[in-house]
XYZ file of C-alpha atoms in Angstrom:
704
model
C 0.000 0.000 0.000
C 1.364 3.444 -0.953
C 1.922 6.296 1.442
C -1.173 8.483 1.858
C -1.199 12.237 2.581
C -1.470 11.808 6.361
C 1.475 9.387 6.388
C 3.486 11.770 4.215
C 2.648 14.715 6.460
C 3.755 12.752 9.529
C 7.042 11.896 7.797
C 7.652 15.494 6.710
C 6.705 16.961 10.119
C 8.931 14.492 11.931
C 11.858 15.042 9.576
C 11.525 18.824 9.750
C 11.166 18.725 13.518
C 14.245 16.522 13.946
C 16.262 18.797 11.626
C 15.191 21.974 13.421
C 15.804 20.515 16.866
C 19.165 19.261 15.639
C 20.220 22.788 14.704
C 18.995 24.112 18.056
C 20.889 21.355 19.819
C 24.087 22.198 17.942
C 23.807 25.778 19.149
C 23.142 24.911 22.797
C 24.785 21.500 23.317
C 27.582 21.235 20.806
C 28.404 18.625 18.149
C 29.187 15.616 20.367
C 26.037 15.731 22.510
C 23.895 16.538 19.480
C 25.227 13.569 17.506
C 24.448 11.257 20.445
C 20.839 12.491 20.369
C 20.578 11.989 16.580
C 21.953 8.462 16.872
C 19.374 7.616 19.528
C 16.529 8.792 17.272
C 17.725 7.045 14.117
C 19.031 3.705 15.339
C 16.948 0.607 14.653
C 15.021 -0.739 17.628
C 16.309 -4.163 18.723
C 14.041 -7.099 17.953
C 12.533 -8.590 21.104
C 14.151 -11.897 21.967
C 12.226 -14.798 23.482
C 13.588 -15.299 26.962
C 15.341 -18.578 27.658
C 13.375 -20.891 29.920
C 14.765 -22.987 32.741
C 14.069 -26.727 32.899
C 15.607 -29.032 35.510
C 17.690 -31.951 34.340
C 15.602 -35.079 33.724
C 17.259 -37.770 35.822
C 16.206 -40.660 38.031
C 15.097 -39.685 41.509
C 17.718 -39.323 44.204
C 17.123 -37.787 47.629
C 17.610 -34.017 47.716
C 16.770 -31.094 49.960
C 15.083 -27.775 49.601
C 17.813 -25.181 50.296
C 18.388 -24.028 53.841
C 16.875 -20.643 53.012
C 13.399 -22.125 52.870
C 11.243 -21.699 55.943
C 10.485 -25.420 55.860
C 14.163 -26.207 56.288
C 15.070 -23.715 59.013
C 11.806 -23.506 60.910
C 11.378 -19.781 60.281
C 7.940 -18.257 60.012
C 7.163 -18.353 56.286
C 5.914 -15.406 54.307
C 4.274 -17.782 51.858
C 3.118 -21.388 51.822
C 3.451 -23.108 48.442
C 0.713 -25.747 48.249
C 1.187 -28.401 45.564
C -1.669 -30.933 45.172
C -0.564 -34.193 43.533
C -2.129 -37.422 42.362
C 0.320 -39.828 40.726
C 2.257 -38.237 37.807
C 5.430 -38.403 39.901
C 7.723 -37.355 37.047
C 5.941 -34.012 36.867
C 6.042 -33.558 40.642
C 9.762 -34.294 40.702
C 10.513 -31.727 37.978
C 8.341 -29.151 39.772
C 10.170 -29.614 43.088
C 13.605 -29.661 41.468
C 12.831 -26.324 39.832
C 11.799 -24.881 43.211
C 14.937 -26.244 44.874
C 17.186 -24.810 42.162
C 15.794 -21.284 42.489
C 14.278 -20.730 45.905
C 12.744 -17.269 46.368
C 14.247 -14.581 48.572
C 11.107 -14.618 50.693
C 10.977 -17.328 53.392
C 8.575 -20.025 52.233
C 7.351 -23.464 53.147
C 6.539 -26.088 50.530
C 3.567 -28.352 51.240
C 2.786 -31.293 48.981
C -0.692 -32.732 49.469
C -0.833 -36.267 48.121
C -4.399 -37.088 47.074
C -3.906 -40.857 47.336
C -1.170 -41.547 44.783
C -0.453 -45.187 43.947
C 2.908 -44.628 42.230
C 6.287 -43.841 43.828
C 5.165 -40.385 45.009
C 4.970 -41.151 48.727
C 8.181 -43.162 48.997
C 10.195 -40.552 47.108
C 8.816 -37.388 48.672
C 9.472 -38.643 52.184
C 13.151 -38.435 51.198
C 13.012 -34.725 50.222
C 14.413 -32.786 53.170
C 12.671 -29.546 54.069
C 9.401 -30.570 52.404
C 6.120 -30.835 54.316
C 4.435 -33.955 52.942
C 0.776 -34.651 53.741
C -1.082 -37.716 52.482
C -4.861 -37.624 52.374
C -6.721 -40.660 53.674
C -8.577 -41.016 50.368
C -8.720 -39.372 46.965
C -10.963 -36.292 47.002
C -9.851 -34.272 43.996
C -8.014 -31.036 43.366
C -10.257 -28.785 45.485
C -10.124 -31.024 48.543
C -6.336 -31.320 48.292
C -5.883 -27.543 47.973
C -8.157 -26.817 50.936
C -6.291 -29.392 53.034
C -3.004 -27.716 52.137
C -4.419 -24.315 53.057
C -5.479 -25.656 56.455
C -1.916 -26.842 57.110
C -0.267 -23.626 55.902
C 1.502 -21.156 58.193
C 2.400 -18.456 55.652
C 0.782 -15.054 55.276
C 0.123 -15.948 51.640
C -1.109 -19.148 50.082
C 0.497 -20.001 46.756
C -1.254 -22.741 44.823
C 1.023 -24.416 42.299
C 0.138 -27.307 40.014
C 2.587 -30.179 40.010
C 2.840 -30.045 36.189
C 4.594 -26.661 36.311
C 8.191 -25.488 36.092
C 8.489 -22.228 38.013
C 11.054 -19.865 36.502
C 13.687 -18.028 38.571
C 12.223 -15.083 40.489
C 8.615 -16.152 39.902
C 7.433 -16.081 43.510
C 9.173 -12.874 44.568
C 7.493 -11.142 41.623
C 4.133 -12.678 42.483
C 4.319 -11.582 46.131
C 5.569 -8.113 45.157
C 2.216 -7.581 43.441
C 0.518 -7.298 46.825
C 3.030 -4.707 48.057
C 2.810 -2.618 44.886
C -0.982 -2.888 44.576
C -2.537 -2.866 48.071
C -6.028 -3.630 46.726
C -4.871 -6.928 45.201
C -6.700 -10.010 46.465
C -5.358 -12.615 44.022
C -2.164 -12.472 41.961
C -1.684 -14.874 39.075
C 1.450 -15.824 37.158
C 2.098 -15.628 33.437
C 1.686 -19.203 32.223
C 3.874 -20.374 29.350
C 3.986 -23.411 27.104
C 7.278 -25.327 27.159
C 8.168 -23.826 23.753
C 8.009 -20.311 25.224
C 4.682 -19.222 23.778
C 2.125 -17.662 26.070
C -0.516 -19.958 27.514
C -2.439 -17.496 29.673
C -2.217 -13.870 30.776
C -5.172 -13.925 33.138
C -8.660 -15.101 32.283
C -11.722 -13.438 30.774
C -15.221 -14.584 31.732
C -18.079 -13.879 29.345
C -21.736 -13.329 30.170
C -22.625 -16.948 29.420
C -20.102 -18.225 31.976
C -17.587 -19.345 29.378
C -13.963 -18.466 29.989
C -11.068 -17.475 27.763
C -7.334 -17.724 28.440
C -6.255 -14.285 27.300
C -3.182 -14.082 25.071
C -2.945 -17.784 24.255
C -0.157 -18.526 21.747
C 0.971 -14.884 21.643
C 4.461 -13.654 22.502
C 4.846 -13.313 26.291
C 6.446 -9.900 25.640
C 3.520 -8.537 23.626
C 2.612 -5.177 25.252
C -1.031 -6.314 25.550
C 0.045 -9.006 28.032
C 3.288 -7.620 29.467
C 1.784 -5.326 32.123
C 0.097 -5.932 35.472
C -3.565 -5.926 34.591
C -6.952 -6.681 36.049
C -8.369 -10.071 35.142
C -11.682 -11.789 35.847
C -9.712 -14.683 37.294
C -6.256 -16.256 37.105
C -5.628 -19.948 36.579
C -5.181 -21.925 39.774
C -2.073 -23.477 38.226
C -0.040 -20.658 39.814
C -1.787 -18.088 42.000
C -1.186 -16.345 45.319
C -3.840 -15.162 47.779
C -3.591 -13.830 51.349
C -4.304 -16.740 53.669
C -6.672 -14.687 55.842
C -8.703 -13.658 52.790
C -8.841 -17.231 51.497
C -10.129 -18.391 54.871
C -12.685 -15.584 55.067
C -14.045 -16.528 51.634
C -14.315 -20.193 52.613
C -11.500 -21.483 50.399
C -12.176 -23.130 47.075
C -15.934 -23.747 46.865
C -16.603 -27.472 47.231
C -19.709 -27.312 45.025
C -17.230 -27.508 42.115
C -15.631 -30.713 43.457
C -13.565 -32.467 42.378
C -12.196 -29.717 40.102
C -12.688 -26.934 37.519
C -14.117 -23.429 37.841
C -12.924 -23.197 41.444
C -10.274 -20.614 40.438
C -12.835 -18.666 38.382
C -15.216 -18.725 41.339
C -12.446 -17.471 43.650
C -11.757 -14.569 41.298
C -15.410 -13.508 41.369
C -15.563 -13.865 45.156
C -12.448 -11.719 45.587
C -13.849 -9.009 43.319
C -17.186 -9.147 45.136
C -15.204 -8.471 48.337
C -13.931 -5.233 46.779
C -10.435 -6.435 45.908
C -8.684 -7.013 42.601
C -7.523 -10.025 40.649
C -4.204 -9.085 39.049
C -2.146 -10.898 36.460
C 1.613 -10.526 37.056
C 3.726 -10.944 33.877
C 7.023 -10.835 35.779
C 6.080 -14.132 37.461
C 6.735 -16.731 34.761
C 5.696 -20.351 35.120
C 5.831 -23.084 32.479
C 2.670 -25.188 32.598
C 2.323 -28.569 30.907
C -1.346 -27.939 30.193
C -3.479 -31.065 30.332
C -0.658 -33.251 31.642
C -2.656 -34.424 34.642
C -6.300 -34.116 33.601
C -6.075 -34.326 29.829
C -7.797 -31.997 27.385
C -10.915 -33.945 26.366
C -13.961 -32.268 27.936
C -16.140 -35.205 26.957
C -14.645 -37.697 29.377
C -12.592 -38.125 32.549
C -11.788 -35.283 34.934
C -12.034 -32.707 32.165
C -15.767 -33.423 31.827
C -16.282 -31.591 35.127
C -15.295 -28.385 33.334
C -18.512 -28.553 31.287
C -20.693 -29.494 34.263
C -19.244 -26.826 36.531
C -19.872 -24.053 34.051
C -23.597 -24.489 34.788
C -22.888 -24.470 38.525
C -20.902 -21.266 38.105
C -23.641 -19.635 36.019
C -26.244 -20.366 38.656
C -24.130 -19.001 41.517
C -22.933 -15.820 39.769
C -25.839 -15.003 37.428
C -26.101 -11.400 38.682
C -22.378 -10.693 38.269
C -22.366 -12.362 34.850
C -25.040 -9.959 33.630
C -22.438 -7.170 33.384
C -19.719 -9.308 31.772
C -19.028 -8.910 28.039
C -21.006 -10.966 25.536
C -19.443 -14.213 24.388
C -18.867 -12.817 20.888
C -16.866 -9.825 22.201
C -13.355 -9.441 20.835
C -10.889 -10.744 23.429
C -8.724 -7.595 23.374
C -11.781 -5.430 23.980
C -13.043 -7.725 26.737
C -9.637 -7.761 28.444
C -9.789 -4.024 29.197
C -12.687 -3.013 31.376
C -14.766 -0.169 29.960
C -16.183 1.175 33.214
C -13.574 3.939 33.119
C -11.896 5.925 30.327
C -8.918 4.655 28.372
C -6.195 7.309 28.215
C -3.348 7.227 25.701
C -0.173 9.066 26.753
C 2.439 9.884 24.093
C 5.878 11.319 24.787
C 9.182 11.558 22.948
C 10.589 8.567 24.849
C 9.903 6.418 27.895
C 10.069 8.514 31.077
C 13.041 7.988 33.379
C 11.787 9.382 36.695
C 15.139 9.020 38.437
C 16.811 11.223 35.820
C 14.637 14.277 35.215
C 11.686 16.050 36.786
C 9.588 15.974 33.610
C 9.734 12.195 33.653
C 8.827 12.087 37.324
C 5.835 14.349 36.684
C 4.646 12.179 33.779
C 4.970 8.912 35.702
C 3.091 10.399 38.638
C 0.403 11.686 36.261
C -0.052 8.142 34.977
C -0.108 6.858 38.567
C -2.812 9.388 39.332
C -4.853 8.317 36.301
C -4.507 4.664 37.323
C -5.571 5.513 40.858
C -8.688 7.187 39.459
C -9.588 3.982 37.618
C -8.450 4.879 34.100
C -6.787 2.359 31.827
C -3.513 3.979 30.737
C -1.676 3.185 27.505
C 1.797 4.638 26.898
C 3.394 5.066 23.470
C 6.941 6.465 23.094
C 7.469 8.263 19.799
C 10.894 6.634 19.469
C 9.246 3.169 19.876
C 12.157 1.984 22.058
C 11.876 -0.583 24.829
C 13.830 1.243 27.525
C 14.653 -1.738 29.688
C 13.866 -1.315 33.372
C 12.049 1.978 32.725
C 9.534 0.333 30.392
C 9.145 -2.580 32.804
C 8.541 -0.155 35.681
C 5.582 1.328 33.790
C 4.238 -2.158 33.151
C 4.480 -2.975 36.837
C 2.377 0.113 37.576
C -0.379 -1.385 35.439
C 0.362 0.712 32.361
C 0.072 -0.850 28.900
C 3.452 0.263 27.533
C 4.093 -0.239 23.813
C 7.398 -0.492 21.947
C 9.084 -2.009 18.920
C 8.889 -4.556 17.369
C 5.201 -4.522 18.316
C 4.925 -0.955 17.026
C 6.176 -0.940 13.442
C 5.230 2.703 12.932
C 3.180 5.157 14.983
C 0.865 5.683 12.009
C 0.056 1.995 11.569
C -0.315 1.532 15.317
C -2.822 4.374 15.599
C -4.790 3.049 12.646
C -5.197 -0.190 14.584
C -5.684 1.162 18.109
C -7.043 4.694 17.747
C -10.666 3.657 18.293
C -9.832 2.513 21.829
C -9.056 5.894 23.349
C -11.320 8.349 25.135
C -8.542 10.818 25.940
C -5.060 11.384 24.547
C -2.253 13.278 26.305
C 0.578 14.309 23.956
C 3.703 15.703 25.590
C 5.954 18.387 24.024
C 5.002 20.512 21.045
C 7.265 18.745 18.543
C 5.736 15.368 19.422
C 2.213 16.769 19.325
C 2.837 18.354 15.910
C 3.784 14.947 14.506
C 0.886 13.060 16.033
C -2.059 15.468 15.850
C -3.029 14.630 12.231
C -3.066 10.907 12.996
C -5.023 11.394 16.198
C -7.696 13.445 14.453
C -7.940 10.828 11.701
C -7.776 7.586 13.700
C -9.082 8.682 17.128
C -11.670 11.341 16.256
C -13.718 10.475 19.340
C -10.831 11.277 21.717
C -10.253 14.559 23.518
C -6.673 15.571 22.714
C -4.794 17.286 25.538
C -1.444 18.897 24.805
C 0.968 18.713 27.762
C 3.548 21.444 27.228
C 5.848 20.033 29.986
C 7.170 23.585 30.018
C 6.622 26.299 27.447
C 9.598 25.653 25.211
C 9.481 29.020 23.474
C 9.651 30.841 26.803
C 12.683 28.828 27.903
C 14.435 29.273 24.543
C 13.729 33.017 24.487
C 15.217 33.487 27.958
C 18.290 31.470 27.042
C 18.767 33.516 23.894
C 18.433 36.770 25.815
C 20.997 35.620 28.404
C 23.405 34.681 25.600
C 22.554 37.816 23.585
C 22.403 35.568 20.514
C 20.192 36.813 17.613
C 20.146 33.355 15.978
C 18.816 31.793 19.161
C 16.195 34.532 19.399
C 15.000 33.757 15.863
C 14.867 30.037 16.727
C 12.840 30.803 19.853
C 10.344 32.785 17.793
C 9.987 29.859 15.396
C 9.337 27.588 18.390
C 6.709 30.045 19.591
C 4.845 29.857 16.290
C 4.922 26.049 16.277
C 3.956 25.710 19.941
C 1.034 28.125 19.648
C -0.157 26.252 16.550
C -0.245 22.986 18.525
C -2.128 24.709 21.348
C -4.703 26.042 18.874
C -5.267 22.564 17.402
C -5.618 20.802 20.767
C -8.773 20.528 22.862
C -6.953 21.590 26.021
C -3.429 22.489 27.074
C -1.630 21.702 30.322
C 1.027 24.047 31.690
C 2.941 23.764 34.935
C 2.516 27.227 36.441
C 0.191 30.190 36.700
C 2.964 32.258 35.112
C 2.729 30.186 31.934
C -1.062 30.246 31.978
C -0.964 34.056 32.215
C 1.424 34.186 29.253
C -0.903 32.012 27.159
C -3.885 34.134 28.164
C -2.136 36.826 26.121
C -0.547 34.698 23.374
C -3.378 32.151 22.917
C -6.527 33.753 24.363
C -8.933 31.277 22.731
C -7.227 28.184 24.175
C -8.404 26.176 27.160
C -5.382 26.171 29.439
C -5.169 24.338 32.766
C -2.345 24.206 35.314
C -1.060 20.737 36.196
C 2.187 21.342 38.004
C 4.856 18.935 39.165
C 3.555 15.896 41.016
C 5.543 14.569 43.958
C 5.166 12.136 46.804
C 5.941 13.911 50.078
C 8.801 11.881 51.519
C 8.943 13.635 54.903
C 11.479 15.659 56.852
C 14.442 13.268 56.646
C 17.421 13.776 58.937
C 17.640 16.726 61.368
C 19.937 19.722 60.884
C 22.832 18.358 62.928
C 23.030 15.124 60.924
C 23.201 16.846 57.548
C 26.166 18.372 55.754
C 27.247 19.630 52.316
C 25.387 21.199 49.385
C 23.646 19.367 46.547
C 22.399 20.132 43.040
C 20.190 17.702 41.095
C 19.436 18.032 37.392
C 19.965 16.131 34.142
C 22.427 17.716 31.729
C 20.461 17.064 28.573
C 18.673 20.215 29.756
C 20.982 23.155 28.833
C 19.850 25.466 31.682
C 21.215 22.944 34.196
C 24.692 22.951 32.671
C 24.743 26.749 32.654
C 23.556 26.829 36.286
C 26.265 24.494 37.580
C 29.038 26.252 35.670
C 27.962 29.624 37.061
C 27.625 28.269 40.615
C 31.044 26.572 40.645
C 32.882 29.486 39.048
C 31.170 32.463 40.659
C 29.410 31.342 43.851
C 31.048 28.284 45.384
C 34.484 29.897 45.946
C 32.765 32.537 48.077
C 31.143 29.797 50.157
C 34.367 27.793 50.506
C 36.153 30.862 51.773
C 33.859 30.765 54.832
C 33.239 26.989 54.983
C 36.436 25.362 53.694
C 35.283 21.812 54.463
C 31.936 21.981 52.671
C 31.483 19.961 49.474
C 29.226 20.569 46.483
C 27.603 17.385 45.145
C 26.582 17.674 41.498
C 24.097 14.938 40.541
C 22.582 14.349 37.119
C 22.926 12.132 34.061
C 24.353 12.834 30.586
C 27.277 14.790 32.022
C 29.132 16.814 29.358
C 32.887 17.300 29.445
C 32.636 20.884 30.674
C 30.786 19.674 33.793
C 33.082 16.685 34.337
C 36.071 19.043 34.392
C 34.548 20.981 37.278
C 35.466 18.078 39.587
C 39.013 19.440 39.514
C 37.815 22.401 41.585
C 38.281 22.044 45.387
C 35.222 20.569 47.084
C 33.324 19.819 43.871
C 32.092 16.218 43.463
C 30.515 15.324 40.102
C 28.518 12.135 40.624
C 26.703 11.811 37.318
C 23.519 9.759 37.417
C 22.676 8.363 40.867
C 20.032 5.582 40.853
C 18.969 6.272 44.454
C 18.747 9.975 45.171
C 17.271 9.603 48.670
C 20.584 9.551 50.621
C 21.518 12.943 49.152
C 18.062 14.384 49.735
C 18.073 13.185 53.332
C 21.781 13.811 54.002
C 22.751 17.093 52.342
C 21.970 20.178 54.415
C 21.175 22.598 51.571
C 20.063 22.237 47.954
C 20.797 24.893 45.364
C 18.916 25.796 42.176
C 21.156 28.449 40.565
C 19.274 28.579 37.251
C 19.851 31.732 35.218
C 17.173 30.952 32.626
C 14.449 28.407 31.943
C 10.709 27.975 32.095
C 8.163 25.904 33.928
C 8.264 24.650 37.492
C 11.551 23.226 38.717
C 11.377 19.642 39.891
C 14.727 19.927 41.637
C 13.193 22.482 44.015
C 10.117 20.326 44.673
C 12.239 17.202 45.121
C 14.380 18.748 47.840
C 11.440 20.332 49.627
C 9.560 17.026 49.578
C 12.450 15.631 51.668
C 12.541 18.558 54.094
C 15.703 19.932 52.486
C 15.873 23.757 52.364
C 16.597 25.342 48.984
C 18.494 28.425 47.894
C 17.403 29.435 44.404
C 17.330 32.187 41.825
C 14.145 34.058 40.948
C 13.923 32.086 37.713
C 14.113 28.771 39.589
C 11.164 29.546 41.892
C 8.913 31.196 39.323
C 5.276 30.150 39.680
C 5.922 27.956 42.717
C 4.008 29.852 45.426
C 7.206 30.300 47.460
C 7.958 33.159 49.865
C 11.493 34.422 50.346
C 12.877 33.734 53.840
C 9.819 31.681 54.777
C 9.776 28.778 52.286
C 12.993 29.405 50.323
C 15.894 31.831 50.065
C 16.057 33.708 46.751
C 19.116 35.474 45.325
C 20.255 36.279 41.794
C 23.822 37.633 41.922
C 26.821 35.618 43.021
C 27.548 37.362 46.321
C 23.883 37.386 47.435
C 23.518 33.731 46.476
C 26.622 32.746 48.470
C 25.437 34.749 51.478
C 22.043 33.027 51.349
C 23.634 29.568 51.261
C 25.874 30.427 54.204
C 22.941 31.789 56.197
C 20.762 28.708 55.643
C 23.718 26.384 56.232
C 24.637 27.884 59.617
C 21.350 29.167 61.099
C 19.483 26.161 62.500
C 16.345 28.157 63.334
C 16.080 29.444 59.769
C 16.897 25.986 58.406
C 14.056 24.404 60.364
C 11.569 27.040 59.211
C 12.508 26.591 55.557
C 12.380 22.816 55.918
C 8.912 22.719 57.477
C 7.405 25.310 55.134
C 8.912 23.663 52.077
C 7.224 20.384 52.977
C 3.893 22.162 53.390
C 4.323 23.904 50.042
C 4.848 20.618 48.193
C 1.899 19.000 49.917
C -0.361 21.973 49.161
C 0.643 22.654 45.542
C 2.703 19.787 44.098
C 1.432 16.504 45.552
C -0.690 13.964 43.701
C -3.661 15.124 45.749
C -3.045 18.695 44.619
C -3.240 17.622 40.966
C -6.251 15.352 41.322
C -8.929 17.967 40.610
C -7.503 19.140 37.295
C -6.888 15.557 36.178
C -10.501 14.719 36.883
C -11.804 17.794 35.052
C -9.558 17.627 32.000
C -8.925 13.920 31.502
C -11.684 11.984 33.222
C -14.846 14.110 33.048
């Protein structure tokens, strides 16, 4: 198929935008940093590789032990009790236990095997497995009876039901249990079930209005973005699920009306949801399941016949709940995402890295806020890259994060998925310019919200004025034209401060403009004054104002401070460090750390933070970040613009070198002042920059 006009326009807009931003980058960043950015945009995305699966060696049985780290072996109180019901099929049981022994979880666990009357070598062999709790039932009662017996014997806070025809992959249980910590409303967590050849067997189950069930994602890639995020399910297969033991007991365990087996896991899912909790599928918990190895696959005979009978039992019990389930002819992808709340697509230049820049932190917290309000959130990076742990972190938040090779082109992807979205948030004017034509064509029903992140033309204009560079001023004016055009073509625009909203009231008077500022979790006061020392700056160096700020501070301000406090050190933290910043480490007392994965020790340990920005726009995350940890800030007027901060009460503000140094020295040495700034800074973040502070505008603009 040839390229149509919309495709061509996207290509031309993207090419022109990359070229223009490349020139701007050359002016502000230099050739080396600019080439690194171009290479990132143009390189081919790596093809997703199927992850290698672990299988234990197939060998004759010999006595072995569960490692000493297991609660069963050392007598420690277990966090989880793994309950494995078995009936004959010893070869499968042996492989299952060997896999557990080879990769025991970090959490203390006990392993309970409930033998439902096996007649093969199961009993004789398992009595020789040290650290295993073996329980033999007096007579065969079926899967449900065996599971409920195991639950009655369990001592763990969580029950983990595991079929004996499974091979649990390394890290499976720690990931499964982490679901409850990350999602406090989780009542059942289910693993990603795989076929032995690596294809997906199940990513949580869908139940239709007629009581029939569907294993979502069957035969797809386990890395497909549709199944690679923590998502709500109607139920998860009892082959590998975890449930709090107290909840399981309160619900009465697996319902014996389904005895001996089938639909008991579906019934549990509905009971958990009726109790107001969630059933969550956890893709990071990978378990190979030899489907049908123990009960077969023929629903016309044997144990599998109970699956047909129990569907009628399930229908009768849950007829009211089934009335709101999707019809049996509903497309599985549509049925997998609940439609009780809006679906919001978020598009940005690349996957946010919240530990590297404040814009990323704001975007991730916006998506957290949307998820907390019940929205289904889909994220699409314009560069289509899978960004490793950052992409996986979004998926663990319950965000459907897309990437290559599953996105061949943004245009084709929107043609396929555009109908799904009720709202679209597009970040940055150059990204919005590329995507707006496609969104209007393929998602005409969606409200399109442009998130400026900060007004780029304002930042560029200020930088040009500071540099007294006519070329930069012309470039800033071109950015202004483009940014205002995007605002005019969007249904609403988000800015981060009242200052920017006031500017747009003049420059774009017809636009709907709302303030959604930085979004932070309030960490708390951290260490007291006496336990803190040194000065810290935090900011990524892909952002030119940060490089200018640090160079000015080290050359003009810090020597004045060191003259009075010769032992004090200046910690410079931020990724993508250019050579001119690296060289500053040669100055006495200057420590250039680069990117620091865990910023908390510096937020809680440094006595003062500085924000010596000489130009920029928007609200400064570095100021919010420090204040959210009770760390007083000394800043320029530019750095505190639009942040509702009062000089000498919430922050100290100074713009020339001597005044800035004096302010740092005053805050560093005056404990009474330090405490006042610390307490008021915390209150300011809670009042203006917390998730609660942003909730109202999110509801009005994106959810109403």
